[in-house]
GROMACS .gro file of C-alpha atoms in nm:
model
  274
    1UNK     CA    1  -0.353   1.316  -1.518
    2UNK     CA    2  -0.048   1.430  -1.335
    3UNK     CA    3  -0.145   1.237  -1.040
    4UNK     CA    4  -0.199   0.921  -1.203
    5UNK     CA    5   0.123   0.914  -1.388
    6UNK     CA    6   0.279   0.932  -1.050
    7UNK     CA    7   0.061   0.657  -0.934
    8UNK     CA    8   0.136   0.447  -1.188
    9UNK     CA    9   0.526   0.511  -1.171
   10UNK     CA   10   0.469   0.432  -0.821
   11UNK     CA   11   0.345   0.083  -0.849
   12UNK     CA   12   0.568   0.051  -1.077
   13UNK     CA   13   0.901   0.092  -0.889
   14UNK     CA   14   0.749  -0.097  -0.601
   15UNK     CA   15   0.747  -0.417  -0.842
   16UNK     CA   16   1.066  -0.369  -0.945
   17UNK     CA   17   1.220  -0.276  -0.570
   18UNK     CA   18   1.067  -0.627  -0.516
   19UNK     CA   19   1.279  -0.843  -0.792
   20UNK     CA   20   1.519  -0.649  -0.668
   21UNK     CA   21   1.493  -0.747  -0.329
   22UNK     CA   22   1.425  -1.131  -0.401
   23UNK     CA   23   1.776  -1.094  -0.655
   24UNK     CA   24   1.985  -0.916  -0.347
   25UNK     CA   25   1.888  -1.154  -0.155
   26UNK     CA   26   2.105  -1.454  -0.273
   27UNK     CA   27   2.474  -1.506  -0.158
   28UNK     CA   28   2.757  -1.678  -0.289
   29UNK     CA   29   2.891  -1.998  -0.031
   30UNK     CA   30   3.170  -2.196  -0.169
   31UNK     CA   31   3.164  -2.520  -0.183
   32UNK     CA   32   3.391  -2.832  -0.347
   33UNK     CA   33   3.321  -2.981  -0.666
   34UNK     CA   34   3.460  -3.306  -0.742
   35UNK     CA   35   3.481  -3.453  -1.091
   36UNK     CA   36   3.473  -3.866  -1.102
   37UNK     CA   37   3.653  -4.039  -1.401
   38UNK     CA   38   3.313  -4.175  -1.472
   39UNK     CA   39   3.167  -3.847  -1.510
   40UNK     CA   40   2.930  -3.815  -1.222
   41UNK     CA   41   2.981  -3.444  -1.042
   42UNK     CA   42   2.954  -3.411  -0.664
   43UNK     CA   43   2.962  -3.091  -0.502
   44UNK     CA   44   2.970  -3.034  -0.140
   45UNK     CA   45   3.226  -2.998   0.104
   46UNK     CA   46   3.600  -3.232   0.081
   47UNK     CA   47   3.588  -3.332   0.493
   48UNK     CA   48   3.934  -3.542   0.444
   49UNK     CA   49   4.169  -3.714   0.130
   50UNK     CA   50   4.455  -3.967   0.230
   51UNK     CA   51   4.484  -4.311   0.265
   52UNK     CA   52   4.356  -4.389  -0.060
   53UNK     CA   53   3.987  -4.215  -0.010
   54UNK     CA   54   3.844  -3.898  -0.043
   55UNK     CA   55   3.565  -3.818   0.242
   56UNK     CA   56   3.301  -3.605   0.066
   57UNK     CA   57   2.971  -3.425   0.236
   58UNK     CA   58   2.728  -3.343  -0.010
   59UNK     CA   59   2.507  -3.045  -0.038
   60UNK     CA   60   2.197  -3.247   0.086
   61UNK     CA   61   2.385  -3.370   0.431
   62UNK     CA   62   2.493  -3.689   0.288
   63UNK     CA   63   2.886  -3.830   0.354
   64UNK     CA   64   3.004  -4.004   0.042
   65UNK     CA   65   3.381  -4.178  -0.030
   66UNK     CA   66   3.542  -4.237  -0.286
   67UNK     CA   67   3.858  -4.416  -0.386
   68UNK     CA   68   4.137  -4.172  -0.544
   69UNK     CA   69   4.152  -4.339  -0.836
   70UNK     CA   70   3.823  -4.265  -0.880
   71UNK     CA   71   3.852  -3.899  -0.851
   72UNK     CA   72   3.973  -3.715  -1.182
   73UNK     CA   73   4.009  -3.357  -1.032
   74UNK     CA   74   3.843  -3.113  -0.803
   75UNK     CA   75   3.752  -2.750  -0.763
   76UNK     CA   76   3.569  -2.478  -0.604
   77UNK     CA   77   3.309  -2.271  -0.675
   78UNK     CA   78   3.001  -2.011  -0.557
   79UNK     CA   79   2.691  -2.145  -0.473
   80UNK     CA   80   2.385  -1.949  -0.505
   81UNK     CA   81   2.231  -1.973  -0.208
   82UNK     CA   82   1.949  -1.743  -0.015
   83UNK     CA   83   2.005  -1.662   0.359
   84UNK     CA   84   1.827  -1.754   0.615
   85UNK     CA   85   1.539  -1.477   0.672
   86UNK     CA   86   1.570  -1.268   0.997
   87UNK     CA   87   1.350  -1.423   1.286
   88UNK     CA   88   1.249  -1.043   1.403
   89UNK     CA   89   1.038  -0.921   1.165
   90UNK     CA   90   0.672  -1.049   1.375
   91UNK     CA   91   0.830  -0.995   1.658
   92UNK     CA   92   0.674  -0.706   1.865
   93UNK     CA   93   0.857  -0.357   1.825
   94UNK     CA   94   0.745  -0.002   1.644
   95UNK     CA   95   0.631  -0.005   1.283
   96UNK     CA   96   0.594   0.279   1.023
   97UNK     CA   97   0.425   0.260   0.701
   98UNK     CA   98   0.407   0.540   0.436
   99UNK     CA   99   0.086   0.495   0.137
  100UNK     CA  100   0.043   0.658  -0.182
  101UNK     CA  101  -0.347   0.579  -0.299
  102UNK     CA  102  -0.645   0.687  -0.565
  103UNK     CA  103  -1.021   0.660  -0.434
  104UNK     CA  104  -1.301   0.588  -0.700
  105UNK     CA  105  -1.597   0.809  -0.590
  106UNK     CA  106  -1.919   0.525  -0.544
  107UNK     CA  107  -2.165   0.764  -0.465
  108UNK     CA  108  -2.131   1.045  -0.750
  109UNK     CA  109  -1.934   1.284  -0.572
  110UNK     CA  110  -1.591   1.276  -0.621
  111UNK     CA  111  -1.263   1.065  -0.647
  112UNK     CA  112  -1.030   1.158  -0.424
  113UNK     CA  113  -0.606   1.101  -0.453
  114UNK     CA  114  -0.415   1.015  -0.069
  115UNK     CA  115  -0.116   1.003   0.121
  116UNK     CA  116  -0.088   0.891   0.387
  117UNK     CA  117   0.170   0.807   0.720
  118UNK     CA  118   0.124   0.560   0.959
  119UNK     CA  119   0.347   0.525   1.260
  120UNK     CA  120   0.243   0.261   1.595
  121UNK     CA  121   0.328  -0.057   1.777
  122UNK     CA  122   0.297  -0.438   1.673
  123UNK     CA  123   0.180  -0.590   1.993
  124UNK     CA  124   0.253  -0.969   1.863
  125UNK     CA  125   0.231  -1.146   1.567
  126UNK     CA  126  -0.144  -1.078   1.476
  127UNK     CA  127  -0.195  -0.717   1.631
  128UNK     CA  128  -0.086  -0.371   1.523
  129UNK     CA  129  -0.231  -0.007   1.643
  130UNK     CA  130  -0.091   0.338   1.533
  131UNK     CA  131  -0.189   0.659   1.497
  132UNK     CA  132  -0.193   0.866   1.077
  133UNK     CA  133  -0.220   1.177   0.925
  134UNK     CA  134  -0.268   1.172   0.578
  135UNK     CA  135  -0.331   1.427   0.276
  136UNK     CA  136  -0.636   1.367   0.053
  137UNK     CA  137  -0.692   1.547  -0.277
  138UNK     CA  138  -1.083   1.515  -0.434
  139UNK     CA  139  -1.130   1.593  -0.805
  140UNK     CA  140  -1.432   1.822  -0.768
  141UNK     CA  141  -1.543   2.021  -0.451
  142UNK     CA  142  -1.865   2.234  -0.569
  143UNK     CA  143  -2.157   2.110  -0.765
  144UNK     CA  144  -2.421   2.358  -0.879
  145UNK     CA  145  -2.770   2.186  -0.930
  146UNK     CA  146  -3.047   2.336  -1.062
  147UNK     CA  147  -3.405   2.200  -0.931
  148UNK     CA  148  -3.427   1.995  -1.249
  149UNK     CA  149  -3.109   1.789  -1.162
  150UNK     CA  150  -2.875   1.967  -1.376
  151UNK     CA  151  -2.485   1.971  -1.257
  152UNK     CA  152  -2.236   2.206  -1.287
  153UNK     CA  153  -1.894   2.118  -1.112
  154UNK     CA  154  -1.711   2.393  -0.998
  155UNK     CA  155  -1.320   2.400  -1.031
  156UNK     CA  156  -1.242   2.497  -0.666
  157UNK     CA  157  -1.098   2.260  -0.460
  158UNK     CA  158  -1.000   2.168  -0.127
  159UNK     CA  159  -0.782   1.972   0.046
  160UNK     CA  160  -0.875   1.750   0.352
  161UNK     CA  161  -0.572   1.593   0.644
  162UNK     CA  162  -0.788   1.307   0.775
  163UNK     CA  163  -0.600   1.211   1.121
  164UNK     CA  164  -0.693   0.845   1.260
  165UNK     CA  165  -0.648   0.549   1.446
  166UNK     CA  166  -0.542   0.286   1.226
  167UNK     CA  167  -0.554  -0.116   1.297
  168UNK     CA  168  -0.395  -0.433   1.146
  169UNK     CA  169  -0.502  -0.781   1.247
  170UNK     CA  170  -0.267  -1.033   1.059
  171UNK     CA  171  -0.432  -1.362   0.919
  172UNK     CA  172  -0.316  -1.656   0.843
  173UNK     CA  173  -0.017  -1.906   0.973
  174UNK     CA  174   0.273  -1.716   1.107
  175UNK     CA  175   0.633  -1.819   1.128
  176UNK     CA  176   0.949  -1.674   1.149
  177UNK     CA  177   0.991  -1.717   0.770
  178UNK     CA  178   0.660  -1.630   0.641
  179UNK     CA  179   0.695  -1.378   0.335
  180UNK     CA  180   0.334  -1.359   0.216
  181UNK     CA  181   0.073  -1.257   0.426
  182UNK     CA  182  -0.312  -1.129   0.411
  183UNK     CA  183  -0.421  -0.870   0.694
  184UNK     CA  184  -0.751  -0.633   0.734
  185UNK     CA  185  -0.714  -0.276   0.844
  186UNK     CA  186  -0.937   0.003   0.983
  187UNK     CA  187  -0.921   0.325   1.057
  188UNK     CA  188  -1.141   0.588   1.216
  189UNK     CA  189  -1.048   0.937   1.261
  190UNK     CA  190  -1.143   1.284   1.141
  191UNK     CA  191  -1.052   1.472   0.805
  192UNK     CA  192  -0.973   1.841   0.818
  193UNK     CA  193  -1.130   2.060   0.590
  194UNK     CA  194  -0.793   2.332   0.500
  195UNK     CA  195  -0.999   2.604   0.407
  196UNK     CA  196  -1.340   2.573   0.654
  197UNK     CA  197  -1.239   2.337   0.922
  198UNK     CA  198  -1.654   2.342   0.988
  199UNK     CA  199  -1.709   2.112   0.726
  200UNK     CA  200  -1.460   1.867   0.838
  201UNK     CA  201  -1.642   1.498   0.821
  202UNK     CA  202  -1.564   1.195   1.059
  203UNK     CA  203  -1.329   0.939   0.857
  204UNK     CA  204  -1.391   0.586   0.858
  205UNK     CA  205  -1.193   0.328   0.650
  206UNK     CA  206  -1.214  -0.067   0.612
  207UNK     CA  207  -0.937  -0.247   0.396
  208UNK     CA  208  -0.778  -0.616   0.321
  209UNK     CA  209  -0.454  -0.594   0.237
  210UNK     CA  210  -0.150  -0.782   0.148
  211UNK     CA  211   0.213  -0.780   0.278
  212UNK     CA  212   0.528  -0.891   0.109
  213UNK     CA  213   0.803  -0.920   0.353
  214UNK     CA  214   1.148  -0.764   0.250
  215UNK     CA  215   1.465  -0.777   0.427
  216UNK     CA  216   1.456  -0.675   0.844
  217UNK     CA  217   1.172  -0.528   0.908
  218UNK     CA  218   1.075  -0.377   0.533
  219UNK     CA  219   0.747  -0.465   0.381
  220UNK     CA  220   0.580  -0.383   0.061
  221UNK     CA  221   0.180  -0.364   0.123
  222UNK     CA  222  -0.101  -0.336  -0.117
  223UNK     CA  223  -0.465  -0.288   0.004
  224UNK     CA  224  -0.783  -0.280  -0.101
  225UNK     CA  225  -1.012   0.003   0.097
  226UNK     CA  226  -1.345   0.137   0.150
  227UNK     CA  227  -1.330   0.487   0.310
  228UNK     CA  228  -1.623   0.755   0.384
  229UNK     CA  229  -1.517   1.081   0.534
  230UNK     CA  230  -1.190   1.166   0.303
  231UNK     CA  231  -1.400   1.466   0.236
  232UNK     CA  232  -1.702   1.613   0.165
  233UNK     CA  233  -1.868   1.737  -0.143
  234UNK     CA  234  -2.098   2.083  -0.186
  235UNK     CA  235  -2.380   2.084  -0.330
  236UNK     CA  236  -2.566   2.430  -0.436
  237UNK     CA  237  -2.901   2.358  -0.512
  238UNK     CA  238  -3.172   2.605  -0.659
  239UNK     CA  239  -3.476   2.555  -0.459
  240UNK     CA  240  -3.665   2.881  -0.513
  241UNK     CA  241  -3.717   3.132  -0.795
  242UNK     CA  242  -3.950   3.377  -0.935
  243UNK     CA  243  -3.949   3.683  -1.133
  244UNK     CA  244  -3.900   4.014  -1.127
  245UNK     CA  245  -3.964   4.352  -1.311
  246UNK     CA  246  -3.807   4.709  -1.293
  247UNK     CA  247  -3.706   4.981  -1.500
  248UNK     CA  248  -3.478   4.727  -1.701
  249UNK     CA  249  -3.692   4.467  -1.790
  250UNK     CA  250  -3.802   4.129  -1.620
  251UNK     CA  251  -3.573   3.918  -1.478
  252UNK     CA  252  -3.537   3.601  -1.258
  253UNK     CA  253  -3.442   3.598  -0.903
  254UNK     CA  254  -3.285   3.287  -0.804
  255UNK     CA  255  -3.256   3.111  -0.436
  256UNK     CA  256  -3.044   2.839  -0.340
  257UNK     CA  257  -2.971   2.618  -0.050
  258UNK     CA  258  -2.650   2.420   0.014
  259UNK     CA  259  -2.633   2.061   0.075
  260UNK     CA  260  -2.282   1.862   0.205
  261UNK     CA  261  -2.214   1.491   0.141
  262UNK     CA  262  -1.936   1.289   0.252
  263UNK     CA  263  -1.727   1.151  -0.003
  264UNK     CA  264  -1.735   0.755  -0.052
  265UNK     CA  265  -1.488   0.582  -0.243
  266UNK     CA  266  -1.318   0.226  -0.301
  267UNK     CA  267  -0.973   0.347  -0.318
  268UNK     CA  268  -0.626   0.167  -0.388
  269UNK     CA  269  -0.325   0.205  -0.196
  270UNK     CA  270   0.040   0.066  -0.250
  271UNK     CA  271   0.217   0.124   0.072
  272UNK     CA  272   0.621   0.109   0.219
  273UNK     CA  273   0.694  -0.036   0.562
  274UNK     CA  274   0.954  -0.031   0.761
   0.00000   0.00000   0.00000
């Protein structure tokens, strides 16, 4: 429960670092406003006023005159205007990328909750490669199955640090100015078992994603992801039994074998870049 809370408050605070962003974003440029006695308003910028005329360039690049008796008054005001958006942010350089996530288990094992740091070089416009180390958390690590299919999940966990090769190829038209843009990822790596590095499964993730473009080189990203490896589930199966009698009484004598399945989930992942 804990961990979806801060999930949630996660998202959360990315949506609202967003308004933010797209509010912070707007300046203030001054420009003229001149009132007409016949009650027309033109802002813009005053070029000249003399000889009788005022000289006025208007907001959309037009040059407009006016005689002075035509001209009741002028002022000045703020303008609301956005900036222009930085032409570096496809350009190539280094990239980081930090990703909080929560994997629903598809093959009945378990889900799993993931962090996850990214850190590489964008080639160009359309190709990025890094290397990650991440943190994954499943919800169940031991199931105990008798030979009639009945389960029993254990409460020990453990955790898994899958370390990979990630890979973003951008789609779409890119320009200097783009702010939305679609991109699929994968990754292939290895995740480390803490507690018995010998059952530590290969890692293989496939995601589309989306990218909202901040100010500089800051992104917010939100993905979509299929990932096999982020652990791997036990499973304690009774395969053998019979019983047995001494001085106590009959009893049964159980055997059991141990199977290991990777963990498959489609997992969700609201990432940071910068």
């Amino acid at each position: 429960m804990v961990k979806w809370v801060w999930f949630v408050f996660f998202c959360l605070f990315s949506i609202f670092f967003l308004q933010a962003q797209e509010q912070n974003g707007v300046n203030g440029e001054k420009v003229d406003v001149v009132y007409l006695t016949n009650g027309v308003v033109v802002r813009g910028h005053i070029v000249s006023s003399g000889d009788g005329e005022m000289v006025v360039r208007t907001l959309d690049g037009q040059t407009k005159r006016f005689a002075l008796t035509e001209v009741e008054s002028t002022s000045s005001e703020l303008m609301q205007t956005k900036p222009e958006i930085k032409k570096n942010f496809y350009d190539p350089g280094f990239r980081s990328f930090v990703e909080l996530g929560y994997g629903f288990n598809v093959n009945g094992t378990a889900n799993v909750f993931e962090v996850n740091a990214i850190g590489g070089y964008r080639f160009s416009k359309r190709f990025f490669l890094g290397l990650g180390v991440g943190w994954n958390q499943p919800t169940a690590y031991i199931i105990h199955c008798d030979r009639w299919g009945t389960k029993e999940v254990a409460s020990y966990k453990a955790d898994f640090m899958p370390i990979f090769v990630d890979t973003h190829v951008y789609l779409g038209k890119i320009r200097p100015a783009t702010k939305h843009i679609f991109y699929i990822g994968g990754r292939i790596g290895g995740s480390i078992n803490s507690d018995q590095p010998e059952y530590s499964p290969l890692f293989f993730s496939l995601s589309v994603s989306y990218q909202y473009r901040l100010k500089s080189r800051h992104s917010l990203n939100f993905s979509l992801a299929y990932n096999r490896g982020q652990g791997v589930q036990k499973k304690y199966r009774e395969y053998f039994s019979y019983k047995k009698q001494d001085i106590y009484g009959e009893y049964d004598v159980y055997y059991w074998a141990m199977d290991t399945e990777n963990i498959q989930t489609i997992s969700l992942r609201v990432g940071y870049g910068f």
